[in-house]
CSV table of C-alpha atoms in Angstrom, one decimal:
chain,number,residue,atom,x,y,z
A,1156,MET,CA,84.6,61.7,145.6
A,1157,VAL,CA,81.5,63.9,146.2
A,1158,GLY,CA,79.7,60.8,146.9
A,1159,ASP,CA,82.3,59.5,149.1
A,1160,LYS,CA,82.2,62.9,151.2
A,1161,LEU,CA,78.2,62.5,151.2
A,1162,PHE,CA,78.6,59.0,152.8
A,1163,TYR,CA,81.1,60.1,155.6
A,1164,LYS,CA,78.9,63.1,156.6
A,1165,THR,CA,75.7,61.1,156.8
A,1166,LEU,CA,77.9,58.5,158.9
A,1167,LEU,CA,79.4,60.8,161.3
A,1168,LYS,CA,77.2,63.8,161.7
A,1169,ASN,CA,75.0,61.9,164.3
A,1170,MET,CA,77.6,59.8,165.7
A,1171,PHE,CA,78.9,62.1,168.5
A,1172,SER,CA,77.0,63.9,171.4
A,1173,ASP,CA,79.4,67.0,171.1
A,1174,PRO,CA,79.9,69.4,168.3
A,1175,PHE,CA,82.8,68.6,166.2
A,1176,LYS,CA,84.5,69.2,162.7
A,1177,ILE,CA,85.3,66.8,160.0
A,1178,LYS,CA,88.4,67.7,157.7
A,1179,PHE,CA,88.6,65.8,154.4
A,1180,TRP,CA,91.3,64.7,152.2
A,1181,ASP,CA,90.7,67.8,150.1
A,1182,GLU,CA,91.2,70.2,153.0
A,1183,SER,CA,87.3,71.2,152.9
A,1184,VAL,CA,85.9,71.3,156.6
A,1185,GLU,CA,82.3,70.5,157.7
A,1186,LYS,CA,81.0,71.3,161.1
A,1187,PHE,CA,78.3,69.6,163.2
A,1188,GLY,CA,76.5,70.3,166.1
A,1189,GLU,CA,75.8,73.6,167.9
A,1190,GLY,CA,78.5,75.7,169.8
A,1191,GLU,CA,82.3,75.3,169.7
A,1192,SER,CA,83.6,72.2,168.3
A,1193,LYS,CA,85.4,69.8,170.9
A,1194,PHE,CA,87.5,67.9,168.5
A,1195,GLN,CA,88.2,67.3,164.8
A,1196,ILE,CA,88.1,64.1,162.8
A,1197,ILE,CA,90.6,64.2,160.0
A,1198,LEU,CA,90.1,61.9,157.0
A,1199,ASN,CA,93.4,61.8,155.0
A,1200,GLU,CA,91.7,59.6,152.4
A,1201,PRO,CA,88.6,57.7,151.7
A,1202,ILE,CA,87.8,54.6,153.8
A,1203,SER,CA,86.1,51.7,152.1
A,1204,LYS,CA,82.4,52.3,152.6
A,1205,GLY,CA,81.8,48.4,152.5
A,1206,ASP,CA,84.4,47.6,155.2
A,1207,ILE,CA,82.7,50.3,157.5
A,1208,ILE,CA,79.3,49.0,156.9
A,1209,ASN,CA,80.6,45.3,157.4
A,1210,ASP,CA,82.5,46.0,160.5
A,1211,PRO,CA,83.1,49.6,161.6
A,1212,SER,CA,85.0,48.6,164.9
A,1213,ILE,CA,87.9,46.9,162.7
A,1214,THR,CA,87.8,49.3,160.0
A,1215,LEU,CA,87.8,52.6,161.9
A,1216,GLY,CA,90.3,51.3,164.2
A,1217,GLU,CA,92.7,50.2,161.5
A,1218,ALA,CA,92.1,53.6,159.8
A,1219,TYR,CA,93.4,55.4,162.9
A,1220,MET,CA,96.4,52.8,163.3
A,1221,THR,CA,97.5,53.7,159.6
A,1222,LYS,CA,96.8,57.4,159.9
A,1223,LYS,CA,94.0,57.3,157.4
A,1224,LEU,CA,91.9,58.7,160.0
A,1225,GLU,CA,93.4,61.1,162.5
A,1226,ILE,CA,91.8,62.7,165.9
A,1227,GLU,CA,92.6,66.1,166.6
A,1228,GLY,CA,91.7,66.4,170.4
A,1229,ASN,CA,91.8,64.1,173.3
A,1230,VAL,CA,91.1,60.6,172.1
A,1231,GLN,CA,89.4,59.3,175.2
A,1232,ALA,CA,86.9,62.3,175.1
A,1233,VAL,CA,86.2,61.6,171.4
A,1234,ILE,CA,85.1,58.0,172.2
A,1235,GLU,CA,83.1,59.2,175.4
A,1236,SER,CA,81.3,61.5,173.1
A,1237,LEU,CA,80.5,58.5,170.8
A,1238,TYR,CA,79.2,56.5,173.7
A,1239,ASN,CA,77.2,59.4,175.2
A,1240,ASN,CA,75.2,59.5,171.8
A,1241,LYS,CA,72.8,56.5,172.3
A,1242,GLU,CA,71.5,57.0,168.7
A,1243,SER,CA,75.1,56.2,167.3
A,1244,PHE,CA,75.3,52.7,165.7
A,1245,LEU,CA,78.6,52.3,166.9
A,1246,SER,CA,77.6,53.0,170.7
A,1247,LYS,CA,74.5,50.5,170.4
A,1248,SER,CA,75.8,47.6,168.6
A,1249,GLU,CA,79.5,47.3,167.9
A,1250,MET,CA,81.5,48.3,171.2
A,1251,TYR,CA,81.6,45.5,173.6
A,1252,GLU,CA,78.4,43.9,172.2
A,1253,LYS,CA,79.1,42.6,169.0
A,1254,LEU,CA,79.7,38.7,169.6
A,1255,ILE,CA,82.8,37.1,168.4
A,1256,LYS,CA,82.7,33.6,166.9
A,1257,LYS,CA,82.0,30.9,169.6
A,1258,ILE,CA,85.3,28.7,168.9
A,1259,LYS,CA,86.0,26.6,172.0
A,1260,SER,CA,89.4,27.5,173.2
A,1261,SER,CA,91.8,24.6,173.5
A,1262,ILE,CA,94.8,24.7,175.8
A,1263,LYS,CA,97.2,25.4,172.9
A,1264,ARG,CA,95.0,28.3,171.6
A,1265,SER,CA,94.6,29.9,174.8
A,1266,LYS,CA,98.4,29.9,175.4
A,1267,ASP,CA,99.0,31.3,171.9
A,1268,ASN,CA,96.4,34.2,172.8
A,1269,ILE,CA,98.0,34.9,176.0
A,1270,GLN,CA,101.5,35.1,174.6
A,1271,PHE,CA,100.4,37.2,171.7
A,1272,HIS,CA,99.4,40.0,174.2
A,1273,TYR,CA,101.5,39.5,177.3
A,1274,ASP,CA,104.8,38.4,175.6
A,1275,ILE,CA,105.4,41.7,173.9
A,1276,GLY,CA,108.0,42.0,176.5
A,1277,ASN,CA,108.4,42.6,180.4
A,1278,SER,CA,110.4,45.8,179.5
A,1279,PHE,CA,107.5,47.3,177.6
A,1280,TYR,CA,104.8,46.8,180.3
A,1281,LYS,CA,107.6,48.1,182.8
A,1282,LEU,CA,107.6,51.5,181.1
A,1283,TRP,CA,104.1,52.4,182.2
A,1284,LEU,CA,102.6,50.1,184.7
A,1285,ASP,CA,103.1,50.3,188.2
A,1286,LYS,CA,106.2,49.5,190.2
A,1287,SER,CA,104.8,46.3,190.9
A,1288,MET,CA,103.4,45.5,187.3
A,1289,ASN,CA,99.8,45.0,188.2
A,1290,TYR,CA,98.1,44.8,184.8
A,1291,SER,CA,94.6,44.9,186.1
A,1292,CYS,CA,92.1,47.6,187.8
A,1293,GLY,CA,93.6,49.4,190.7
A,1294,TYR,CA,91.6,50.4,193.7
A,1295,PHE,CA,91.4,54.1,194.5
A,1296,LYS,CA,90.4,55.0,198.1
A,1297,ASN,CA,90.9,58.6,197.2
A,1298,ASP,CA,90.8,60.4,194.0
A,1299,THR,CA,94.4,61.6,194.6
A,1300,ASP,CA,95.8,58.1,195.1
A,1301,THR,CA,98.8,57.4,192.7
A,1302,LEU,CA,98.9,54.4,190.4
A,1303,ASP,CA,101.2,52.6,192.8
A,1304,GLU,CA,98.8,53.5,195.8
A,1305,ALA,CA,95.8,52.2,194.0
A,1306,GLN,CA,97.4,48.9,192.9
A,1307,ASN,CA,98.9,48.2,196.3
A,1308,ASN,CA,95.1,48.8,197.6
A,1309,LYS,CA,93.8,46.4,195.1
A,1310,ILE,CA,96.2,43.8,196.3
A,1311,ASN,CA,95.2,44.3,199.9
A,1312,HIS,CA,91.7,44.5,199.3
A,1313,ILE,CA,91.6,41.1,197.6
A,1314,LEU,CA,93.8,39.4,200.2
A,1315,GLU,CA,91.7,40.7,202.9
A,1316,LYS,CA,88.4,39.5,201.3
A,1317,LEU,CA,90.0,35.9,201.0
A,1318,ASN,CA,90.5,36.0,204.8
A,1319,LEU,CA,93.8,34.3,204.6
A,1320,LYS,CA,95.3,32.4,207.5
A,1321,GLU,CA,98.8,31.3,208.1
A,1322,GLY,CA,99.5,27.8,206.7
A,1323,GLN,CA,96.6,27.9,204.0
A,1324,SER,CA,97.0,27.1,200.4
A,1325,LEU,CA,96.6,29.6,197.6
A,1326,LEU,CA,96.1,29.2,193.9
A,1327,ASP,CA,96.4,32.1,191.8
A,1328,ILE,CA,95.1,31.4,188.1
A,1329,GLY,CA,96.7,33.8,185.7
A,1330,CYS,CA,99.1,35.3,188.4
A,1331,GLY,CA,100.8,37.7,186.0
A,1332,TRP,CA,104.0,39.0,187.2
A,1333,GLY,CA,103.5,37.3,190.5
A,1334,GLU,CA,102.7,40.3,192.8
A,1335,LEU,CA,99.5,38.9,194.3
A,1336,ILE,CA,101.0,35.6,195.1
A,1337,ILE,CA,104.2,37.0,196.7
A,1338,ARG,CA,102.3,39.5,198.9
A,1339,ALA,CA,100.1,36.6,200.0
A,1340,ALA,CA,103.1,34.6,201.2
A,1341,LYS,CA,104.9,37.6,202.7
A,1342,GLN,CA,101.9,39.0,204.7
A,1343,TYR,CA,99.8,35.9,205.7
A,1344,LYS,CA,102.6,33.0,205.2
A,1345,VAL,CA,100.4,31.0,203.0
A,1346,LYS,CA,101.9,28.4,200.6
A,1347,GLY,CA,101.0,29.6,197.2
A,1348,ILE,CA,101.0,28.5,193.6
A,1349,GLY,CA,100.7,30.8,190.6
A,1350,ILE,CA,100.0,29.8,187.1
A,1351,THR,CA,100.5,31.6,183.7
A,1352,LEU,CA,100.6,30.9,180.2
A,1353,SER,CA,103.1,33.8,179.2
A,1354,GLU,CA,106.8,32.8,179.1
A,1355,GLU,CA,107.7,36.6,180.1
A,1356,GLN,CA,105.7,36.5,183.2
A,1357,LEU,CA,106.9,33.4,184.5
A,1358,GLN,CA,110.4,34.4,184.0
A,1359,LYS,CA,109.9,37.6,186.0
A,1360,ALA,CA,107.8,36.2,188.5
A,1361,ASN,CA,110.5,33.6,189.2
A,1362,GLU,CA,113.0,36.4,189.5
A,1363,ARG,CA,111.0,38.1,191.9
A,1364,ILE,CA,110.3,35.0,194.1
A,1365,LYS,CA,114.0,34.2,194.3
A,1366,ALA,CA,115.0,37.9,195.1
A,1367,GLU,CA,112.5,37.9,198.0
A,1368,GLY,CA,113.7,34.4,199.5
A,1369,LEU,CA,110.3,32.9,199.0
A,1370,GLU,CA,111.1,29.7,197.3
A,1371,ASN,CA,109.9,27.5,200.1
A,1372,LEU,CA,106.3,29.4,200.0
A,1373,VAL,CA,105.7,30.4,196.4
A,1374,GLU,CA,105.9,28.5,193.0
A,1375,VAL,CA,104.9,30.0,189.8
A,1376,LYS,CA,104.4,27.6,186.8
A,1377,LEU,CA,103.8,27.7,183.2
A,1378,GLN,CA,100.4,25.9,183.2
A,1379,ASP,CA,96.9,26.0,182.0
A,1380,TYR,CA,94.2,25.9,184.9
A,1381,ARG,CA,92.7,22.8,183.1
A,1382,GLU,CA,95.9,20.9,183.6
A,1383,ILE,CA,95.9,21.0,187.4
A,1384,LYS,CA,95.4,17.5,188.8
A,1385,ASN,CA,95.2,15.9,192.2
A,1386,VAL,CA,95.6,18.9,194.4
A,1387,ASN,CA,93.2,20.9,196.3
A,1388,PHE,CA,93.5,24.5,197.7
A,1389,ASP,CA,91.9,26.6,200.6
A,1390,ARG,CA,91.7,29.7,198.5
A,1391,ILE,CA,91.7,30.3,194.7
A,1392,VAL,CA,92.0,33.7,193.1
A,1393,SER,CA,91.8,34.9,189.7
A,1394,VAL,CA,92.5,38.6,188.7
A,1395,GLY,CA,91.8,39.6,185.0
A,1396,MET,CA,92.0,36.1,183.7
A,1397,LEU,CA,88.2,35.2,183.1
A,1398,GLU,CA,88.0,37.4,180.1
A,1399,HIS,CA,90.3,35.0,178.5
A,1400,VAL,CA,88.5,31.9,179.3
A,1401,GLY,CA,86.1,32.2,176.5
A,1402,LEU,CA,82.2,31.9,176.2
A,1403,GLU,CA,82.4,28.1,175.5
A,1404,ASN,CA,84.6,27.5,178.7
A,1405,LEU,CA,82.8,29.6,181.6
A,1406,SER,CA,80.8,26.8,183.0
A,1407,GLU,CA,83.8,24.5,182.9
A,1408,TYR,CA,86.1,27.1,184.6
A,1409,PHE,CA,83.6,27.3,187.5
A,1410,SER,CA,83.4,23.4,187.5
A,1411,ILE,CA,87.3,23.2,187.6
A,1412,VAL,CA,87.4,25.7,190.5
A,1413,ASN,CA,85.0,23.5,192.4
A,1414,ASN,CA,87.0,20.2,191.9
A,1415,LEU,CA,90.1,22.2,193.1
A,1416,LEU,CA,88.7,24.1,196.1
A,1417,LYS,CA,88.6,22.3,199.8
A,1418,ASP,CA,85.1,22.4,201.5
A,1419,LYS,CA,84.4,25.8,203.0
A,1420,GLY,CA,87.1,27.1,200.8
A,1421,LEU,CA,86.9,30.7,199.4
A,1422,SER,CA,87.4,31.9,195.8
A,1423,LEU,CA,87.6,35.5,194.3
A,1424,ILE,CA,87.3,36.3,190.7
A,1425,HIS,CA,88.2,39.9,189.4
A,1426,CYS,CA,87.1,40.2,186.0
A,1427,ILE,CA,85.7,42.7,183.4
A,1428,THR,CA,82.0,42.2,182.9
A,1429,ALA,CA,79.2,43.0,180.3
A,1430,VAL,CA,76.1,44.8,181.4
A,1431,ASN,CA,73.7,42.6,179.6
A,1432,LYS,CA,75.2,40.2,177.1
A,1433,GLY,CA,78.8,39.2,176.9
A,1434,GLY,CA,81.1,39.7,173.9
A,1435,ASN,CA,84.0,41.5,172.5
A,1436,ASN,CA,85.0,44.4,170.3
A,1437,THR,CA,86.2,42.8,167.0
A,1438,TRP,CA,89.1,45.3,166.6
A,1439,ILE,CA,90.4,44.4,170.3
A,1440,ASP,CA,89.9,40.8,169.5
A,1441,LYS,CA,92.1,41.1,166.3
A,1442,TYR,CA,94.8,43.4,167.7
A,1443,ILE,CA,94.9,43.2,171.4
A,1444,PHE,CA,93.4,40.3,172.9
A,1445,PRO,CA,92.6,37.3,170.4
A,1446,GLY,CA,90.1,34.8,171.8
A,1447,GLY,CA,88.8,37.2,174.7
A,1448,HIS,CA,85.3,37.2,175.7
A,1449,VAL,CA,83.8,39.8,178.2
A,1450,PRO,CA,81.3,37.6,180.2
A,1451,ALA,CA,77.9,39.1,181.3
A,1452,ILE,CA,77.5,39.2,184.8
A,1453,LYS,CA,74.2,37.5,184.8
A,1454,ASN,CA,76.1,34.2,183.3
A,1455,ILE,CA,78.8,34.4,185.8
A,1456,ILE,CA,76.3,34.5,188.6
A,1457,THR,CA,74.4,31.7,187.0
A,1458,ASP,CA,77.5,29.5,186.7
A,1459,ILE,CA,78.4,30.2,190.4
A,1460,ALA,CA,74.8,29.1,191.4
A,1461,GLU,CA,75.1,25.9,189.1
A,1462,GLN,CA,78.0,25.0,191.0
A,1463,GLU,CA,76.1,25.3,194.2
A,1464,PHE,CA,78.6,27.8,195.4
A,1465,GLU,CA,77.5,30.3,198.4
A,1466,LEU,CA,77.8,33.8,196.8
A,1467,ILE,CA,79.5,36.0,199.6
A,1468,ASP,CA,80.1,39.4,197.9
A,1469,ILE,CA,80.0,41.3,194.7
A,1470,GLU,CA,81.8,44.6,194.3
A,1471,SER,CA,81.6,46.9,191.2
A,1472,LEU,CA,85.1,48.5,190.4
A,1473,ARG,CA,83.9,50.4,187.2
A,1474,ARG,CA,85.1,53.9,188.0
A,1475,HIS,CA,88.5,52.6,189.4
A,1476,TYR,CA,89.2,50.8,186.2
A,1477,GLY,CA,88.4,53.9,184.2
A,1478,LYS,CA,90.8,56.0,186.2
A,1479,THR,CA,93.3,53.1,186.1
A,1480,LEU,CA,93.4,53.3,182.4
A,1481,GLU,CA,93.7,57.0,182.2
A,1482,ARG,CA,96.7,56.6,184.6
A,1483,TRP,CA,98.0,53.8,182.0
A,1484,ALA,CA,97.4,56.2,179.1
A,1485,GLU,CA,99.2,59.1,180.7
A,1486,ASN,CA,102.2,56.8,181.4
A,1487,PHE,CA,102.3,55.4,178.1
A,1488,GLU,CA,102.4,58.9,176.4
A,1489,SER,CA,105.2,60.0,178.7
A,1490,VAL,CA,107.4,57.3,177.5
A,1491,LEU,CA,106.6,57.4,174.0
A,1492,PRO,CA,110.3,58.4,173.1
A,1493,ILE,CA,111.4,55.1,174.5
A,1494,VAL,CA,108.8,53.1,172.9
A,1495,ALA,CA,109.4,54.6,169.7
A,1496,LYS,CA,112.8,53.4,169.5
A,1497,ARG,CA,111.6,49.7,169.9
A,1498,LYS,CA,108.0,49.8,168.2
A,1499,ASP,CA,106.6,51.5,164.9
A,1500,GLU,CA,103.9,54.3,164.8
A,1501,ILE,CA,101.2,51.6,163.9
A,1502,PHE,CA,101.9,49.9,167.2
A,1503,ILE,CA,102.0,53.2,169.1
A,1504,ARG,CA,98.7,54.2,167.6
A,1505,MET,CA,97.4,51.0,168.3
A,1506,TRP,CA,98.1,51.2,171.8
A,1507,ARG,CA,96.9,54.7,172.3
A,1508,LEU,CA,93.4,53.7,170.9
A,1509,TYR,CA,93.3,50.6,173.0
A,1510,LEU,CA,93.9,52.4,176.3
A,1511,ASN,CA,91.7,55.4,175.7
A,1512,SER,CA,88.8,53.7,174.2
A,1513,CYS,CA,88.8,51.2,177.2
A,1514,ALA,CA,89.0,54.2,179.8
A,1515,ALA,CA,86.0,55.6,177.7
A,1516,SER,CA,84.0,52.4,177.9
A,1517,PHE,CA,84.4,52.1,181.7
A,1518,ASN,CA,83.7,55.7,182.2
A,1519,ARG,CA,80.6,55.5,180.2
A,1520,GLY,CA,79.3,52.3,181.9
A,1521,ASN,CA,79.3,50.2,178.6
A,1522,ILE,CA,81.4,47.5,180.4
A,1523,ASN,CA,82.1,47.2,184.1
A,1524,VAL,CA,84.6,45.1,186.6
A,1525,HIS,CA,83.6,43.2,189.4
A,1526,GLN,CA,85.0,41.2,192.3
A,1527,ILE,CA,83.1,38.2,193.1
A,1528,LEU,CA,83.6,36.3,196.4
A,1529,PHE,CA,82.0,32.8,196.9
A,1530,ALA,CA,82.5,29.7,198.9
A,1531,LYS,CA,82.4,25.9,198.4
A,1532,GLY,CA,79.5,24.8,200.6
A,1533,VAL,CA,78.4,26.7,204.1
A,1534,ASN,CA,81.2,28.5,205.5
A,1535,ASN,CA,80.2,30.0,208.9
A,1536,ASP,CA,83.8,31.0,209.9
A,1537,LEU,CA,83.7,34.1,208.3
A,1538,PRO,CA,83.5,37.4,210.1
A,1539,TRP,CA,79.7,38.6,210.7
A,1540,THR,CA,80.2,41.9,208.8
A,1541,ARG,CA,82.2,43.1,205.8
A,1542,ASP,CA,84.3,45.3,207.9
A,1543,TYR,CA,87.2,42.8,207.8
A,1544,MET,CA,87.4,43.6,203.9
A,1545,ASN,CA,87.7,47.4,204.4
A,1546,SER,CA,90.7,48.1,206.6
């Protein structure tokens, strides 16, 4: 046991930028750093040293889920303290930098991966998302904007960037619960098709379309983007979906968009991006988003250039996603009594860790989120300035 404690002391003492304490399974406490401790790491039992060395992300994540490891203090603040310490091996090599296996994602595997995460149940997501059920980065015009306002801003911002005109056609790849495609039809009278691989999202989106009386303008299908044939669109949008495409399919994705887009057509992707090299956190890959890959921004731009698209606009929303995740985490904690009736404690701790670690990642700049607008061929019909994007 003495040897075990020495290992954890050595492992943890330089991991965080803030002073903290470690409480061991024998009730002994060690303090590290100068000044008042900001938080306490509680080890209720020894954790396999070999597992930690082999994959600290999965091992420590699972330890938190099963209460072998507990955090006394704000979870997000603890993870930000880890990221602030550039000497931490976790900060440098594991979180969002360790590449997952390069397995080409088939249509069936993609559907299975999406349903693993999104088909937990519409009732679960409804508890803590905004009223329109947008499960992607909001757009905060002011620090005091509510989550509902931020998500409303985001939808408007995307639709303005697409410069939609009445009668145009719009494809939404990975349409979620249908908010964007419904709003596009209502506000711009465009004819839209949304596709998703989630049965739960399909059901909810179709309910909303029927309730709005938009069946003549909007259609949502259970379909992979690789299955769309013999049709072209004036506009193609994808929000929070490119992260699910997979490293080996990125070039193919942009090639398919090229084939589906009309000449002078516009496309916008809104996705999480890596700063330098793409990858994924192994714990998130196992428990939250299987098969996901956060693409590097430079690789996305290269793929866009290789299709000879005209790159029009790139906007970073990193801080916006950090705040969005903080709001989601707050909402999640506020509905725990309801969640606890449906899910066990491991599930709750898993989602708490996921939401808080992602908020920390965006706040510390380990990952980003970008909106990228591009055109097929030369489009001289757009306004001269970006003012039309910022109403």
